[in-house]
Short mmCIF file of C-alpha atoms and ligand atoms in Angstrom, two decimals:
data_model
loop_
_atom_site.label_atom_id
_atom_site.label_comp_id
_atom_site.label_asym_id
_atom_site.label_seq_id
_atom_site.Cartn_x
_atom_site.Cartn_y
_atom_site.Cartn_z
CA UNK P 1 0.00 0.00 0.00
CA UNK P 2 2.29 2.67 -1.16
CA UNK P 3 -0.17 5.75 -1.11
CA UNK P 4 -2.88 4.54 0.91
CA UNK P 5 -1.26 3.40 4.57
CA UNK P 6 -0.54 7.72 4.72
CA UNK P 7 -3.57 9.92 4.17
CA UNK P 8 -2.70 13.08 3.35
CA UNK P 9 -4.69 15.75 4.86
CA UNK P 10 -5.60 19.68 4.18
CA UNK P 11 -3.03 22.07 4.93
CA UNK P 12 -5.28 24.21 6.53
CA UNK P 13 -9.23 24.57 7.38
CA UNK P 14 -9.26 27.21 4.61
CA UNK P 15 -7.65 24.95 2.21
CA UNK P 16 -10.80 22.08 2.74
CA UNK P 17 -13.55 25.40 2.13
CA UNK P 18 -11.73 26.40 -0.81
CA UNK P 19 -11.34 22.99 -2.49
CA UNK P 20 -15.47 22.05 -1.30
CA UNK P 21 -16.20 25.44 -3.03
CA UNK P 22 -14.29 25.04 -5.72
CA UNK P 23 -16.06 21.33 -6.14
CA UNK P 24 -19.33 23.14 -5.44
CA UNK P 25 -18.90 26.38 -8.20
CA UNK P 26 -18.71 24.63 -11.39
CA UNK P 27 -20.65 24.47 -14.54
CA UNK P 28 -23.56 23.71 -12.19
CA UNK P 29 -23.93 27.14 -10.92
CA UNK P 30 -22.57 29.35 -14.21
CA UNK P 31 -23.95 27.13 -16.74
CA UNK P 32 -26.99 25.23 -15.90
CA UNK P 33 -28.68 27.07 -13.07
CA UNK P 34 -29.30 30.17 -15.17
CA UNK P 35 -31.32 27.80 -17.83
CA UNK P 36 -32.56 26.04 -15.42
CA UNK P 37 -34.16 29.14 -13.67
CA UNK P 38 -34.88 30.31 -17.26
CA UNK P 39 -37.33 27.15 -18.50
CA UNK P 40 -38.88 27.60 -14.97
CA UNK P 41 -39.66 31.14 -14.96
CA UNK P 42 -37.62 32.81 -12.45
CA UNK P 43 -38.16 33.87 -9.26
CA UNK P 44 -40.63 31.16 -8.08
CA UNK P 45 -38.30 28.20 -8.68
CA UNK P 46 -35.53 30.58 -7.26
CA UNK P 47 -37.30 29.89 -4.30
CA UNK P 48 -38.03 26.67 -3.83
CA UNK P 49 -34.41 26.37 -4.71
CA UNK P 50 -33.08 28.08 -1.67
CA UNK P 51 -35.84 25.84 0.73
CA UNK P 52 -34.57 23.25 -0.87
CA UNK P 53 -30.29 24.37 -0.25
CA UNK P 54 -31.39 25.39 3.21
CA UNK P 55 -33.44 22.38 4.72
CA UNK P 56 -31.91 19.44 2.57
CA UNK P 57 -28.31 20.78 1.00
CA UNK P 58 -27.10 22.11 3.84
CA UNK P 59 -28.03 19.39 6.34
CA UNK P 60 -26.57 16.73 3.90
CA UNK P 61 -23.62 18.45 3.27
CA UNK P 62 -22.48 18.08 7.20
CA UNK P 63 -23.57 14.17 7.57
CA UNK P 64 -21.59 13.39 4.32
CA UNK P 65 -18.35 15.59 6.00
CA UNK P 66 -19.34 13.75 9.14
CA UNK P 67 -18.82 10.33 7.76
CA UNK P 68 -15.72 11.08 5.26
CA UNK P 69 -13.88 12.57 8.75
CA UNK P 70 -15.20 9.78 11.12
CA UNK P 71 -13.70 6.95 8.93
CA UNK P 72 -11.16 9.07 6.94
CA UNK P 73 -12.12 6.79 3.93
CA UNK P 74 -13.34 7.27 0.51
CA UNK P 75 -17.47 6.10 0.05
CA UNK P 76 -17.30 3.12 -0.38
CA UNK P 77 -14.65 2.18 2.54
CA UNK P 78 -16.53 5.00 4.95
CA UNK P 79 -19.54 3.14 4.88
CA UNK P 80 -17.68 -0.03 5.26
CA UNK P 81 -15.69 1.00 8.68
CA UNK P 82 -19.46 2.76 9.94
CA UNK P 83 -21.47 -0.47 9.60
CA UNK P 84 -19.22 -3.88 9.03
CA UNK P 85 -21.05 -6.58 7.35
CA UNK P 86 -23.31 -5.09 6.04
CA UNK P 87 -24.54 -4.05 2.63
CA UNK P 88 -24.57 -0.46 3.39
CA UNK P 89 -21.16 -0.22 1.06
CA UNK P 90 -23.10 -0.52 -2.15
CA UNK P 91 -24.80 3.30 -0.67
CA UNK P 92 -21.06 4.02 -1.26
CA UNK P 93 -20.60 2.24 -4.36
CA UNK P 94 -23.77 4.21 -5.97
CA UNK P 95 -21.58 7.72 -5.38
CA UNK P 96 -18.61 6.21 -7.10
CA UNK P 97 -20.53 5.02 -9.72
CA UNK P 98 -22.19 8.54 -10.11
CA UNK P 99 -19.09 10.25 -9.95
CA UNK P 100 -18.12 8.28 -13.10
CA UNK P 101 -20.96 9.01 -15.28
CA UNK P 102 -21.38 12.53 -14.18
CA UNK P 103 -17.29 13.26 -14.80
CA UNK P 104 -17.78 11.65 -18.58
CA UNK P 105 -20.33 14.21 -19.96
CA UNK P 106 -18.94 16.97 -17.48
CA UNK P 107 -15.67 16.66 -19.08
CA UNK P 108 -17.53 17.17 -22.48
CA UNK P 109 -18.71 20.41 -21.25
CA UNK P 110 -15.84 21.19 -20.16
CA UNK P 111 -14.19 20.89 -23.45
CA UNK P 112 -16.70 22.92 -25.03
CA UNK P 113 -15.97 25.60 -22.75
CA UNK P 114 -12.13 25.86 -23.75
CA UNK P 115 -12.63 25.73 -27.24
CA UNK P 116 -15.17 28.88 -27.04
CA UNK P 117 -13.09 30.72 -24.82
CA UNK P 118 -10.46 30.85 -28.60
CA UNK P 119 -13.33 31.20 -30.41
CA UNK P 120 -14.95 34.48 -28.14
CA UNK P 121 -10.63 35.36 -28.46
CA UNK P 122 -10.47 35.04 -32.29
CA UNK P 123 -13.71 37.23 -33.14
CA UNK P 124 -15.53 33.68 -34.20
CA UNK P 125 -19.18 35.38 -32.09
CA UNK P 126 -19.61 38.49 -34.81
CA UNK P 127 -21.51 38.44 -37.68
CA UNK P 128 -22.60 34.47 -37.73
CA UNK P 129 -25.65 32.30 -36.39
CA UNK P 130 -25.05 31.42 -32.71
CA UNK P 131 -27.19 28.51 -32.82
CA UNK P 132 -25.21 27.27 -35.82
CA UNK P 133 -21.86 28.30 -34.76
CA UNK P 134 -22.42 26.27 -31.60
CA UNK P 135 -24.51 23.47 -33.52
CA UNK P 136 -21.74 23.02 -36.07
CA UNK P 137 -18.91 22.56 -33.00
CA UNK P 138 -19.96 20.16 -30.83
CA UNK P 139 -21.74 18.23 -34.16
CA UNK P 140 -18.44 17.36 -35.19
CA UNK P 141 -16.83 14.28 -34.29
CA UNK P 142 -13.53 14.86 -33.39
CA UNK P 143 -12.83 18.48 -32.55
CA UNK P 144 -14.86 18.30 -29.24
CA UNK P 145 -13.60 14.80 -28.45
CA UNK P 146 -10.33 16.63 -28.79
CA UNK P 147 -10.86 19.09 -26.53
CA UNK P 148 -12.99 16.09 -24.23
CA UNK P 149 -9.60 15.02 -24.12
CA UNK P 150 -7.88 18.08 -23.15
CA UNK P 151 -9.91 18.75 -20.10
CA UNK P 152 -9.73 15.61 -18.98
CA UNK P 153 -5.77 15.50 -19.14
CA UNK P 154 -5.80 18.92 -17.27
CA UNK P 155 -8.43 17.08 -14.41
CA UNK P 156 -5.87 14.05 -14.09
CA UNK P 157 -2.66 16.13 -13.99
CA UNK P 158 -4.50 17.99 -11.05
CA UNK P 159 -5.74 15.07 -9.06
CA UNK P 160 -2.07 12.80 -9.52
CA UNK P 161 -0.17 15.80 -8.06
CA UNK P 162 -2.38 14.85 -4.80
CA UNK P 163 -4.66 16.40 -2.03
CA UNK P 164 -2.24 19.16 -1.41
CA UNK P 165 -0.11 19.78 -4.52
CA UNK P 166 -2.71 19.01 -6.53
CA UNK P 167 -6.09 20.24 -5.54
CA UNK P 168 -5.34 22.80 -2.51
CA UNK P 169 -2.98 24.24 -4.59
CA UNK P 170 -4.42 25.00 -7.54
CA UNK P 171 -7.93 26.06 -5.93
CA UNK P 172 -6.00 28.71 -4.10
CA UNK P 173 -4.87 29.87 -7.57
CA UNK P 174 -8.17 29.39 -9.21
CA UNK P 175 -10.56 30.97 -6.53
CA UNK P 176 -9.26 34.81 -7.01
CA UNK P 177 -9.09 34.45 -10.93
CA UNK P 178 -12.83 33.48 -10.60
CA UNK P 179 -13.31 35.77 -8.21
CA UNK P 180 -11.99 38.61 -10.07
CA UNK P 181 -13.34 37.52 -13.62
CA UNK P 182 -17.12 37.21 -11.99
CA UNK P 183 -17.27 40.80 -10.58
CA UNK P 184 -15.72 42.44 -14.20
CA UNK P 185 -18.73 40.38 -15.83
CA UNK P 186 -21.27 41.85 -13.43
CA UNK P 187 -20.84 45.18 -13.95
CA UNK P 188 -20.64 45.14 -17.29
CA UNK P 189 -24.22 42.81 -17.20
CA UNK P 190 -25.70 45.26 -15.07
CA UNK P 191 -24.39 48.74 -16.81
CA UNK P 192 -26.09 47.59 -20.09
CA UNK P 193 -29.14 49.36 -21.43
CA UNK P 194 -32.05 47.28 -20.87
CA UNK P 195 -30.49 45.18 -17.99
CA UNK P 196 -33.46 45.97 -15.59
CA UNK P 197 -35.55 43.79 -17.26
CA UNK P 198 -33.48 40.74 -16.72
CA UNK P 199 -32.57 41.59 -12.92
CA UNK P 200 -36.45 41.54 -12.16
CA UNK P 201 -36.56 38.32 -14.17
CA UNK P 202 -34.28 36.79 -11.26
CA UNK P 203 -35.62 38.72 -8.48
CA UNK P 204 -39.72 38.60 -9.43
CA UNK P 205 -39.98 35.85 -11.56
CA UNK P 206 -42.13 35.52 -15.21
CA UNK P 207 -45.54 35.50 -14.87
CA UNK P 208 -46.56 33.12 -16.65
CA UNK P 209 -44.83 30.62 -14.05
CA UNK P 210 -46.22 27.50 -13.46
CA UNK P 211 -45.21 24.70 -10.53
CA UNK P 212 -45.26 21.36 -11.13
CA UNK P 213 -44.16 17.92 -9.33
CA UNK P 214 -41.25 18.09 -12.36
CA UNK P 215 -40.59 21.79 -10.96
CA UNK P 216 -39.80 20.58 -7.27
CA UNK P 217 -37.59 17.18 -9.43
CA UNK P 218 -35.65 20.28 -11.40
CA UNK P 219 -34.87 21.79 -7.88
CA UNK P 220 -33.64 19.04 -6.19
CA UNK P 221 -31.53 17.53 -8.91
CA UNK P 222 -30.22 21.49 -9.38
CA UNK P 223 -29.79 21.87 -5.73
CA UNK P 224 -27.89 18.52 -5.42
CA UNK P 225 -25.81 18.69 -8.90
CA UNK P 226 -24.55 22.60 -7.78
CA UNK P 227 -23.93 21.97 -3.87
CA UNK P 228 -21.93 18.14 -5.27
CA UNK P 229 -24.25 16.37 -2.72
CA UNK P 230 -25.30 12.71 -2.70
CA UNK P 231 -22.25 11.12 -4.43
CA UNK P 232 -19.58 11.04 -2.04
CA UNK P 233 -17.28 14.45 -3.02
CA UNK P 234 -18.34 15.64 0.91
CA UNK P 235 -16.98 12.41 2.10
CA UNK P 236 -13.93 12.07 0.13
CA UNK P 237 -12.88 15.84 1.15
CA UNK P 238 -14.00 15.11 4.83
CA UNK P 239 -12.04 12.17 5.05
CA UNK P 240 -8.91 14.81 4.61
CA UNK P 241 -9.98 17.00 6.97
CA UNK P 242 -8.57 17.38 10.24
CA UNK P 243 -10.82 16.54 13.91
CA UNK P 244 -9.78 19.96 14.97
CA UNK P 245 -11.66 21.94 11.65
CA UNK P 246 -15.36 23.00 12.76
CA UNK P 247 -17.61 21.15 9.82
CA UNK P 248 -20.89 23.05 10.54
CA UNK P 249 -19.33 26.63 9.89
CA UNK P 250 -17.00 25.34 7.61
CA UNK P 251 -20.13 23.67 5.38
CA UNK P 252 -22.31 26.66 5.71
CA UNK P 253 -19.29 28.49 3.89
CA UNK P 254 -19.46 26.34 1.28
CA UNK P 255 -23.46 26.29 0.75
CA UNK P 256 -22.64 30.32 0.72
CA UNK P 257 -20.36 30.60 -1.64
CA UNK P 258 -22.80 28.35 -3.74
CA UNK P 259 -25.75 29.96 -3.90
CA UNK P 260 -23.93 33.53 -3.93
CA UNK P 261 -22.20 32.48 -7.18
CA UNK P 262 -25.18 30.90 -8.73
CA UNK P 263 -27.17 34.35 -8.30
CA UNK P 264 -23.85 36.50 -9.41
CA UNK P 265 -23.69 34.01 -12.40
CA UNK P 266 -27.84 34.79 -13.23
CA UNK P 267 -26.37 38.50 -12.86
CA UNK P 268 -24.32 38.20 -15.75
CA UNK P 269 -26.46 36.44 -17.73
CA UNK P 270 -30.40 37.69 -17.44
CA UNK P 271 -29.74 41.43 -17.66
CA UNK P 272 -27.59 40.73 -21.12
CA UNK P 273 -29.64 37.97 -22.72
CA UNK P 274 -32.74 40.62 -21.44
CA UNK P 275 -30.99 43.63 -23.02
CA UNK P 276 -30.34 41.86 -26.17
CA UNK P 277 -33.56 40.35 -26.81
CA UNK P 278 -32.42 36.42 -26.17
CA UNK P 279 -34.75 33.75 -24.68
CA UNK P 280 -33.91 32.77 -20.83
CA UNK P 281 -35.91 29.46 -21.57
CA UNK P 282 -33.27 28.68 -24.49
CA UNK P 283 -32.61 25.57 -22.45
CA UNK P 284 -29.10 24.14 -22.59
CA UNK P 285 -27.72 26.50 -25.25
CA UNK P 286 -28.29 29.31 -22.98
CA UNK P 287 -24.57 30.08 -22.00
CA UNK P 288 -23.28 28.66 -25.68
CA UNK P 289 -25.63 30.01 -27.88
CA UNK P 290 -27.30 33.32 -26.71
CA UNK P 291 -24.76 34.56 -24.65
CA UNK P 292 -22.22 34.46 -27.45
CA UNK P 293 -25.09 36.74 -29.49
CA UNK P 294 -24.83 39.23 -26.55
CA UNK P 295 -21.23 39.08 -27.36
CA UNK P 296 -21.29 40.50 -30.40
CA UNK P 297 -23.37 42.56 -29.83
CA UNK P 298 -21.83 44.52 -27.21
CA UNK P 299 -19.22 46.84 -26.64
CA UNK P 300 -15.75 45.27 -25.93
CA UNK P 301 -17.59 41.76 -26.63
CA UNK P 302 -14.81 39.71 -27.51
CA UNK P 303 -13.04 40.36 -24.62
CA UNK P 304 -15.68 40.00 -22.20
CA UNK P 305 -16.68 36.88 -23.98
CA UNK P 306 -13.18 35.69 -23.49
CA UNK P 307 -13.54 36.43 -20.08
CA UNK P 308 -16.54 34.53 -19.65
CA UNK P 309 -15.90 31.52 -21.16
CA UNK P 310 -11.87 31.09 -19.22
CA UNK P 311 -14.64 31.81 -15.71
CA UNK P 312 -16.92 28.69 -16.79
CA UNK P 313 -13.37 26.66 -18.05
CA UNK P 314 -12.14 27.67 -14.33
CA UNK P 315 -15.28 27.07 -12.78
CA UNK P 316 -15.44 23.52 -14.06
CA UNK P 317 -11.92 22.35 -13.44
CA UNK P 318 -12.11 22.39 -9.87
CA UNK P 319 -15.75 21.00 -9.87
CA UNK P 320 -14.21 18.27 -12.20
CA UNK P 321 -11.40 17.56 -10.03
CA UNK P 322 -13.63 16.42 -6.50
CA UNK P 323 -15.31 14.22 -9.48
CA UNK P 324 -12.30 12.15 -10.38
CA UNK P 325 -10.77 12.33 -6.55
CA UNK P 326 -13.98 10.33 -5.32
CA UNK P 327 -12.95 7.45 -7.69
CA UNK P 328 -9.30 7.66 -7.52
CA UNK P 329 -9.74 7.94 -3.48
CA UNK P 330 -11.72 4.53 -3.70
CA UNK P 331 -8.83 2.84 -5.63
CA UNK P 332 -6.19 4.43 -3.32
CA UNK P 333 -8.03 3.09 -0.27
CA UNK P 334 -9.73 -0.16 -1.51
CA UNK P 335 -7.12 -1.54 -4.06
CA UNK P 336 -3.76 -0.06 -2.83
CA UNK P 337 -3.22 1.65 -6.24
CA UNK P 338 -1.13 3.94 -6.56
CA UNK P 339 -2.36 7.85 -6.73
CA UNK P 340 -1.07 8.87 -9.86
CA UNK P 341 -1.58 4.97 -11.44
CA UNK P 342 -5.29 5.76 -9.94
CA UNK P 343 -5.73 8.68 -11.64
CA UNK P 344 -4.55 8.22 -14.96
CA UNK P 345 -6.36 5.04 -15.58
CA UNK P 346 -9.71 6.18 -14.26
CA UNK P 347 -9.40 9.40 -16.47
CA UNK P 348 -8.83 7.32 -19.27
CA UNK P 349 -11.73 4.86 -18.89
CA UNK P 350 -14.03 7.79 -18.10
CA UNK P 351 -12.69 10.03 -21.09
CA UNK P 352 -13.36 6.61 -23.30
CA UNK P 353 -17.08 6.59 -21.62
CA UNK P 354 -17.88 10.12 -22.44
CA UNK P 355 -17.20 9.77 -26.32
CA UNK P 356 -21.26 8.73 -26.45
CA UNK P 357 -22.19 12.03 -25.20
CA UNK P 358 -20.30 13.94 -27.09
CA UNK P 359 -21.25 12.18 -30.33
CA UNK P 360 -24.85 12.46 -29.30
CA UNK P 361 -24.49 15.91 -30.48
CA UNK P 362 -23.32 15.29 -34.37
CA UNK P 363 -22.96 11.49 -35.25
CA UNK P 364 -25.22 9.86 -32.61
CA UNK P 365 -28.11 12.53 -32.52
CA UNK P 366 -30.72 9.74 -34.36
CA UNK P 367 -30.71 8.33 -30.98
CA UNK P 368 -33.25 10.22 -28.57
CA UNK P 369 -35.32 8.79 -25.34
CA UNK P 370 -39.01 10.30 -25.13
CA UNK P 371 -39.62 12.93 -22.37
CA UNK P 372 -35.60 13.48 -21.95
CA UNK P 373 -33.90 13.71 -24.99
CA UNK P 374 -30.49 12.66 -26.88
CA UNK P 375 -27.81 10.37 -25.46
CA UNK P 376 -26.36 13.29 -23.22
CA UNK P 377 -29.49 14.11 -21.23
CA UNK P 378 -29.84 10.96 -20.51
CA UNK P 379 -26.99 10.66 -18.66
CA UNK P 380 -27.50 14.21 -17.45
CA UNK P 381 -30.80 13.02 -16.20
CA UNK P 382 -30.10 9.19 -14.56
CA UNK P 383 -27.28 11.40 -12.55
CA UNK P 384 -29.10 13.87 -11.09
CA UNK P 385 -32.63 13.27 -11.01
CA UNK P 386 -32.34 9.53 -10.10
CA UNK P 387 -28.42 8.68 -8.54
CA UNK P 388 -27.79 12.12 -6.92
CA UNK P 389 -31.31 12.01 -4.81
CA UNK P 390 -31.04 8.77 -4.19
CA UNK P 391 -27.68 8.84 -3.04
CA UNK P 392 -28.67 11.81 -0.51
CA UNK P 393 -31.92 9.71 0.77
CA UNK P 394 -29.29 6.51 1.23
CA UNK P 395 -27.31 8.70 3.33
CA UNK P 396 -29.80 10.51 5.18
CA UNK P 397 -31.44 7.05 6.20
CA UNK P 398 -28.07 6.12 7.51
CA UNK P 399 -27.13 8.62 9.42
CA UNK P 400 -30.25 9.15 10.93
CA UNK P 401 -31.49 5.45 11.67
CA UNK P 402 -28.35 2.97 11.06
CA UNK P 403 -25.12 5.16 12.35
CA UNK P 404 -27.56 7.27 14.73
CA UNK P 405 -28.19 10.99 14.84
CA UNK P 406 -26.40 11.62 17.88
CA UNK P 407 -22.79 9.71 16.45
CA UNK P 408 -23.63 12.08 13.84
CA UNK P 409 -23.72 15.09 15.52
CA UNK P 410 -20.99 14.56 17.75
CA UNK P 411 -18.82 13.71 14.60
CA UNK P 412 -20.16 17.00 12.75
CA UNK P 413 -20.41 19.35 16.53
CA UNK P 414 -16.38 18.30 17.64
CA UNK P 415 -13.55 20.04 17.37
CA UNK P 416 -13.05 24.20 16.89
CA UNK P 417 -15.44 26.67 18.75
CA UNK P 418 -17.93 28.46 15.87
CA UNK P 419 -21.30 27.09 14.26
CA UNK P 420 -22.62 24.06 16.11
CA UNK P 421 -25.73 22.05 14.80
CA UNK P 422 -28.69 21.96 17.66
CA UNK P 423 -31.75 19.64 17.92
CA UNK P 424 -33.40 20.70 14.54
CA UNK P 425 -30.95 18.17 12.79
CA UNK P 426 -31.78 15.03 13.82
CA UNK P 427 -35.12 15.54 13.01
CA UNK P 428 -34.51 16.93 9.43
CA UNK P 429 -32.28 14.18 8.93
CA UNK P 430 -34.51 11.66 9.95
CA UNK P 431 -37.49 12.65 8.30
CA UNK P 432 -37.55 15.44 6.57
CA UNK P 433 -35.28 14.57 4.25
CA UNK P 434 -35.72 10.94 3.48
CA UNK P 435 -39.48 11.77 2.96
CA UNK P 436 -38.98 14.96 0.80
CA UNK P 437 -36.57 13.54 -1.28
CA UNK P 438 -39.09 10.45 -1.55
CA UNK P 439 -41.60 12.24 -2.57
CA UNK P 440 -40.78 14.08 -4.82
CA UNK P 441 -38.69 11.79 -6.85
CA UNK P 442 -42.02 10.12 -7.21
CA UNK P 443 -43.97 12.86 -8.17
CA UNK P 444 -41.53 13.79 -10.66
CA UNK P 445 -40.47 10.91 -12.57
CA UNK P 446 -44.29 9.86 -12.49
CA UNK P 447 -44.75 14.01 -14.22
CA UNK P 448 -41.58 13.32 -16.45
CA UNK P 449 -42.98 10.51 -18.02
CA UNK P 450 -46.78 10.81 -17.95
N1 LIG N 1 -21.14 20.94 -8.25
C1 LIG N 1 -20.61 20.89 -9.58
C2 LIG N 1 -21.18 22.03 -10.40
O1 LIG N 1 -22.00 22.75 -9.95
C3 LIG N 1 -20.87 19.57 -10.25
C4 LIG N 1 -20.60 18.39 -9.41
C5 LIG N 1 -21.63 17.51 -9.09
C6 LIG N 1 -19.33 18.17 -8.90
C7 LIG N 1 -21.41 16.42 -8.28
C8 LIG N 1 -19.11 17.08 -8.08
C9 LIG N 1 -20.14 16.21 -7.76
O2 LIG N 1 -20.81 22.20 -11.53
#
């Protein structure tokens, strides 16, 4: 066991909120919450959002730091060191597994994002058809697999360097660029003529809203894909943190930094696709295809476009990282590999299972499933509506009935002075959220499909 007899741990407490943050922030929050808002109207769905973050994120988010700190292990071996002999691992197993498929098609993203961030460089946004410019790139079949590739090198260069030198490092680096590249975006969002309109889009909501039981499924699989919840990343960065670190103020930083860049992130987009005529509801192509028409449009465009794009690239890589460290963790812990060995193979294999999403854009776009769509949703969708929820109700119903609430909150309530969890907890964790989280996958996949 060459790697996995030392653990390494965070340098600091800072260092653990950074790298959670960093996992948190991706493409979830720049990227698909803004559409995701958009096809639901606003303002309502905003809120049910936050009830969502605040009664089932945030609660989950502490149990699953709780467990990766208690047995310092990666899913699968946490949940075998909590409760020997039983079957509770394959809980574990499910967030490994999800960590897999969601890396493959993230990675995809993720490769779109770098090749429009030379595109938004080279002047590519003025004077053509978005929705063709974007169509015609990730329809081909081996520039985007190219850049698939790319990402994911950048992902297992990261994660081989190790929990220090490799993640805490380069979040530390990352976190200000993002920082800084977010607020220049923002105020040129809000300066624009016309930007009103899209801030009260965010803030009030559309009227023509409507809630359904797919509205309260879009929430919980946003809420769960954005805060990385129910798969394991909470764990696996737990497991490196030290007994001293305070989890509950150190988690509500996290949740924070979330939401706050999810609602910056609608700030730059809603006031310029509103000032420049787009449609919020444009699903998907949202970021890719309307924004680049604000682009154009506006002064200094190219540059700010530039500046956008290298934000969601940023964004993504350290969201993509806490992906593949779940699954090299669980090969460092459970198979004695090697880190690096870990991490190159796994990137491989995943890179290799992404190619179907990718091609389900140009090649592969014949094949579509009613009520969700091509190749890529589909594995968008199994992820987060089904695995993620059902990873967070697994855990919920294990910490509250099988490991016990109060192991749990002595786990989550020891070490540093600060934010403490009280009474509410253990009955959130065990009911609230294993019956929410019931019910509403219920109601939605029943709404999805009938
Ligand atoms: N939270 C990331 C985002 O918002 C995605 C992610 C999901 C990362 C699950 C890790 C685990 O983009």
């Amino acid at each position: 066991m060459a790697d996995g007899s030392r653990r390494e741990s965070w340098a600091s407490r800072l260092g653990f909120i950074l790298a959670a943050a960093g996992s948190a922030v991706g493409l979830g929050n720049i990227w698909r919450f803004p559409y995701i808002v958009g096809e639901n109207g606003g303002a309502l769905f905003i809120l049910i959002y936050l009830i969502i973050v605040v009664l089932i994120g945030y609660p989950l988010m502490v149990t699953e730091t709780a467990i990766g700190r208690s047995s310092k292990r990666n899913p699968v071996g946490a949940f075998k060191a909590l409760a020997p002999n039983s079957m509770w691992w394959l809980a574990g197993a499910l967030g490994v597994i999800t960590g897999f498929v969601i890396l493959s098609y993230y990675s995809v993203v993720g490769g779109w994002t770098l090749s429009y961030i030379f595109r938004a460089a080279a002047g590519a946004f003025e004077g053509v058809d978005h929705e063709q410019l974007f169509g015609d790139h990730v329809g081909q079949t081996w520039a985007p697999l190219i850049w698939h590739l790319v990402f994911m090198a950048l992902t297992i260069g990261i994660i081989a360097a190790g929990v220090v030198k490799g993640i805490q490092r380069w979040v530390q680096i990352l976190w200000p660029v993002m920082g800084l590249l977010i607020v220049l975006l923002i105020v040129r969002a809000v300066t624009l003529e016309g930007a009103g309109e899209g801030i009260g889009f965010l803030f009030l909501g559309a009227e023509d809203a409507t809630v359904t039981g797919r509205t309260f499924l879009d929430a919980i699989a946003q809420a769960f894909f954005t805060l990385s919840l129910g798969m394991g990343v909470f764990i696996t960065y737990g497991s490196y943190l030290s007994d001293r670190d305070n989890v509950p103020g150190a988690a509500a930083s996290v949740v924070g930094m979330d939401t706050g860049i999810a609602i910056l992130a609608g700030l730059v987009i809603f006031p310029a696709v509103f000032a420049f005529d787009g449609d919020p509801g444009a699903g998907a192509g949202l970021a890719f295809i309307t924004l680049p028409g604000v682009f154009a449009e506006m002064p200094l465009g190219g540059l700010f476009g530039t500046l956008f794009f290298l934000l969601l690239a940023v964004a993504a890589l350290t969201s993509a990282i806490s992906l593949l460290e779940v699954v090299t963790a669980w090969l460092i812990d459970q198979k004695g590999w090697t880190r690096a060995k870990a991490a190159a193979t796994l990137g491989v294999i995943i890179a290799i299972v992404g190619i179907p999403s990718s091609l389900s854009f140009g090649a592969w776009s014949g094949f579509e499933v009613p009520n969700i769509g091509n190749l890529f949703d589909l594995f968008d969708w199994i992820a987060n509506s089904i695995f993620l929820p059902l990873g967070g109700l697994l855990t919920a119903i294990f910490a509250g009935w099988i490991w016990s609430t109060r192991s749990t909150m002595d786990e989550a309530n020891k070490g540093e002075r600060g934010l403490k969890i009280g009474g509410w907890y253990a009955v959130v964790l065990k009911y609230v959220i294993p019956i929410a989280i019931a019910v509403v996958m219920v109601f939605g996949i029943v709404d999805t499909f009938v």
